[in-house]
Amino acid sequence: MVEKLVEIGILFDFYGKLLSEKQYSVVELYYIHDLSLAEIGEELDISRQGVYDILKRAVENLYQYEETLNLVKKFFKNKKTLEEVYRLALDVEEEARTVDNKRLQCKVNDLKEKIRKIIDINQEGF
């Protein structure tokens, strides 16, 4: 159940703005603010069944967007690749230290900083 909540939260982060206003509100209130269907119904002045139907359709849409666009899959694949490149840069930095190559150490340090910036930018919101 927790995995599903996290998965829908990630999909919502990526694709939430593609939902209708009402779908966006229902998903946000249910998954982010942890309101019950009845509470959401009161808040939005619709029936509990109406909330359920909107929520179900919105979640289906989020999964459909991912199936079509694959942005979440690409994001995590890129993140993994960047982390691997960062680890390689650490290895090269260590190798440069053992041969006492200051110029190479500086270049590797610059590379590490740029990779770290990309990783940090990609982490925003997660």
mmCIF file with all atom_site columns, C-alpha atoms in Angstrom, residues 52-114:
data_model
loop_
_atom_site.group_PDB
_atom_site.id
_atom_site.type_symbol
_atom_site.label_atom_id
_atom_site.label_alt_id
_atom_site.label_comp_id
_atom_site.label_asym_id
_atom_site.label_entity_id
_atom_site.label_seq_id
_atom_site.pdbx_PDB_ins_code
_atom_site.Cartn_x
_atom_site.Cartn_y
_atom_site.Cartn_z
_atom_site.occupancy
_atom_site.B_iso_or_equiv
_atom_site.pdbx_formal_charge
_atom_site.auth_seq_id
_atom_site.auth_comp_id
_atom_site.auth_asym_id
_atom_site.auth_atom_id
_atom_site.pdbx_PDB_model_num
ATOM 1  C CA . TYR A 1 52  ? -14.335 7.990  -5.939  1.00 0.00 ? 52  TYR A CA 1
ATOM 2  C CA . ASP A 1 53  ? -15.066 8.133  -9.686  1.00 0.00 ? 53  ASP A CA 1
ATOM 3  C CA . ILE A 1 54  ? -12.969 11.276 -10.169 1.00 0.00 ? 54  ILE A CA 1
ATOM 4  C CA . LEU A 1 55  ? -10.105 9.795  -8.146  1.00 0.00 ? 55  LEU A CA 1
ATOM 5  C CA . LYS A 1 56  ? -10.194 6.521  -10.056 1.00 0.00 ? 56  LYS A CA 1
ATOM 6  C CA . ARG A 1 57  ? -10.187 8.306  -13.426 1.00 0.00 ? 57  ARG A CA 1
ATOM 7  C CA . ALA A 1 58  ? -7.411  10.687 -12.357 1.00 0.00 ? 58  ALA A CA 1
ATOM 8  C CA . VAL A 1 59  ? -5.147  7.845  -11.212 1.00 0.00 ? 59  VAL A CA 1
ATOM 9  C CA . GLU A 1 60  ? -5.835  5.972  -14.458 1.00 0.00 ? 60  GLU A CA 1
ATOM 10 C CA . ASN A 1 61  ? -4.860  9.135  -16.345 1.00 0.00 ? 61  ASN A CA 1
ATOM 11 C CA . LEU A 1 62  ? -1.604  9.458  -14.381 1.00 0.00 ? 62  LEU A CA 1
ATOM 12 C CA . TYR A 1 63  ? -0.645  5.880  -15.240 1.00 0.00 ? 63  TYR A CA 1
ATOM 13 C CA . GLN A 1 64  ? -1.645  6.445  -18.881 1.00 0.00 ? 64  GLN A CA 1
ATOM 14 C CA . TYR A 1 65  ? 0.533   9.555  -19.088 1.00 0.00 ? 65  TYR A CA 1
ATOM 15 C CA . GLU A 1 66  ? 3.495   7.567  -17.783 1.00 0.00 ? 66  GLU A CA 1
ATOM 16 C CA . GLU A 1 67  ? 2.811   4.722  -20.208 1.00 0.00 ? 67  GLU A CA 1
ATOM 17 C CA . THR A 1 68  ? 2.798   7.207  -23.075 1.00 0.00 ? 68  THR A CA 1
ATOM 18 C CA . LEU A 1 69  ? 5.577   9.600  -22.034 1.00 0.00 ? 69  LEU A CA 1
ATOM 19 C CA . ASN A 1 70  ? 7.810   7.483  -19.740 1.00 0.00 ? 70  ASN A CA 1
ATOM 20 C CA . LEU A 1 71  ? 9.128   10.590 -17.975 1.00 0.00 ? 71  LEU A CA 1
ATOM 21 C CA . VAL A 1 72  ? 9.340   8.922  -14.556 1.00 0.00 ? 72  VAL A CA 1
ATOM 22 C CA . LYS A 1 73  ? 11.141  5.898  -15.986 1.00 0.00 ? 73  LYS A CA 1
ATOM 23 C CA . LYS A 1 74  ? 13.574  8.139  -17.885 1.00 0.00 ? 74  LYS A CA 1
ATOM 24 C CA . PHE A 1 75  ? 14.118  10.324 -14.812 1.00 0.00 ? 75  PHE A CA 1
ATOM 25 C CA . PHE A 1 76  ? 15.134  7.403  -12.597 1.00 0.00 ? 76  PHE A CA 1
ATOM 26 C CA . LYS A 1 77  ? 17.262  5.855  -15.351 1.00 0.00 ? 77  LYS A CA 1
ATOM 27 C CA . ASN A 1 78  ? 19.107  9.163  -15.817 1.00 0.00 ? 78  ASN A CA 1
ATOM 28 C CA . LYS A 1 79  ? 19.494  9.553  -12.062 1.00 0.00 ? 79  LYS A CA 1
ATOM 29 C CA . LYS A 1 80  ? 21.055  6.105  -11.793 1.00 0.00 ? 80  LYS A CA 1
ATOM 30 C CA . THR A 1 81  ? 23.412  6.820  -14.703 1.00 0.00 ? 81  THR A CA 1
ATOM 31 C CA . LEU A 1 82  ? 24.478  10.146 -13.176 1.00 0.00 ? 82  LEU A CA 1
ATOM 32 C CA . GLU A 1 83  ? 25.208  8.456  -9.866  1.00 0.00 ? 83  GLU A CA 1
ATOM 33 C CA . GLU A 1 84  ? 27.348  5.876  -11.690 1.00 0.00 ? 84  GLU A CA 1
ATOM 34 C CA . VAL A 1 85  ? 29.246  8.633  -13.512 1.00 0.00 ? 85  VAL A CA 1
ATOM 35 C CA . TYR A 1 86  ? 29.765  10.410 -10.187 1.00 0.00 ? 86  TYR A CA 1
ATOM 36 C CA . ARG A 1 87  ? 31.220  7.240  -8.650  1.00 0.00 ? 87  ARG A CA 1
ATOM 37 C CA . LEU A 1 88  ? 33.548  6.893  -11.649 1.00 0.00 ? 88  LEU A CA 1
ATOM 38 C CA . ALA A 1 89  ? 34.671  10.491 -11.142 1.00 0.00 ? 89  ALA A CA 1
ATOM 39 C CA . LEU A 1 90  ? 35.465  9.644  -7.516  1.00 0.00 ? 90  LEU A CA 1
ATOM 40 C CA . ASP A 1 91  ? 37.556  6.697  -8.709  1.00 0.00 ? 91  ASP A CA 1
ATOM 41 C CA . VAL A 1 92  ? 39.428  8.879  -11.200 1.00 0.00 ? 92  VAL A CA 1
ATOM 42 C CA . GLU A 1 93  ? 39.987  11.506 -8.500  1.00 0.00 ? 93  GLU A CA 1
ATOM 43 C CA . GLU A 1 94  ? 41.509  8.875  -6.218  1.00 0.00 ? 94  GLU A CA 1
ATOM 44 C CA . GLU A 1 95  ? 43.708  7.632  -9.052  1.00 0.00 ? 95  GLU A CA 1
ATOM 45 C CA . ALA A 1 96  ? 44.842  11.213 -9.778  1.00 0.00 ? 96  ALA A CA 1
ATOM 46 C CA . ARG A 1 97  ? 45.790  11.620 -6.112  1.00 0.00 ? 97  ARG A CA 1
ATOM 47 C CA . THR A 1 98  ? 47.922  8.483  -6.128  1.00 0.00 ? 98  THR A CA 1
ATOM 48 C CA . VAL A 1 99  ? 49.955  9.778  -9.067  1.00 0.00 ? 99  VAL A CA 1
ATOM 49 C CA . ASP A 1 100 ? 49.905  13.319 -7.611  1.00 0.00 ? 100 ASP A CA 1
ATOM 50 C CA . ASN A 1 101 ? 48.472  14.913 -10.750 1.00 0.00 ? 101 ASN A CA 1
ATOM 51 C CA . LYS A 1 102 ? 47.086  18.271 -9.525  1.00 0.00 ? 102 LYS A CA 1
ATOM 52 C CA . ARG A 1 103 ? 45.767  19.345 -12.915 1.00 0.00 ? 103 ARG A CA 1
ATOM 53 C CA . LEU A 1 104 ? 43.792  16.136 -13.330 1.00 0.00 ? 104 LEU A CA 1
ATOM 54 C CA . GLN A 1 105 ? 42.543  16.391 -9.746  1.00 0.00 ? 105 GLN A CA 1
ATOM 55 C CA . CYS A 1 106 ? 41.172  19.893 -10.464 1.00 0.00 ? 106 CYS A CA 1
ATOM 56 C CA . LYS A 1 107 ? 39.413  18.751 -13.633 1.00 0.00 ? 107 LYS A CA 1
ATOM 57 C CA . VAL A 1 108 ? 37.894  15.762 -11.876 1.00 0.00 ? 108 VAL A CA 1
ATOM 58 C CA . ASN A 1 109 ? 36.775  18.014 -9.033  1.00 0.00 ? 109 ASN A CA 1
ATOM 59 C CA . ASP A 1 110 ? 35.052  20.328 -11.547 1.00 0.00 ? 110 ASP A CA 1
ATOM 60 C CA . LEU A 1 111 ? 33.412  17.305 -13.150 1.00 0.00 ? 111 LEU A CA 1
ATOM 61 C CA . LYS A 1 112 ? 32.180  16.066 -9.771  1.00 0.00 ? 112 LYS A CA 1
ATOM 62 C CA . GLU A 1 113 ? 30.701  19.476 -8.947  1.00 0.00 ? 113 GLU A CA 1
ATOM 63 C CA . LYS A 1 114 ? 28.814  19.623 -12.241 1.00 0.00 ? 114 LYS A CA 1
#
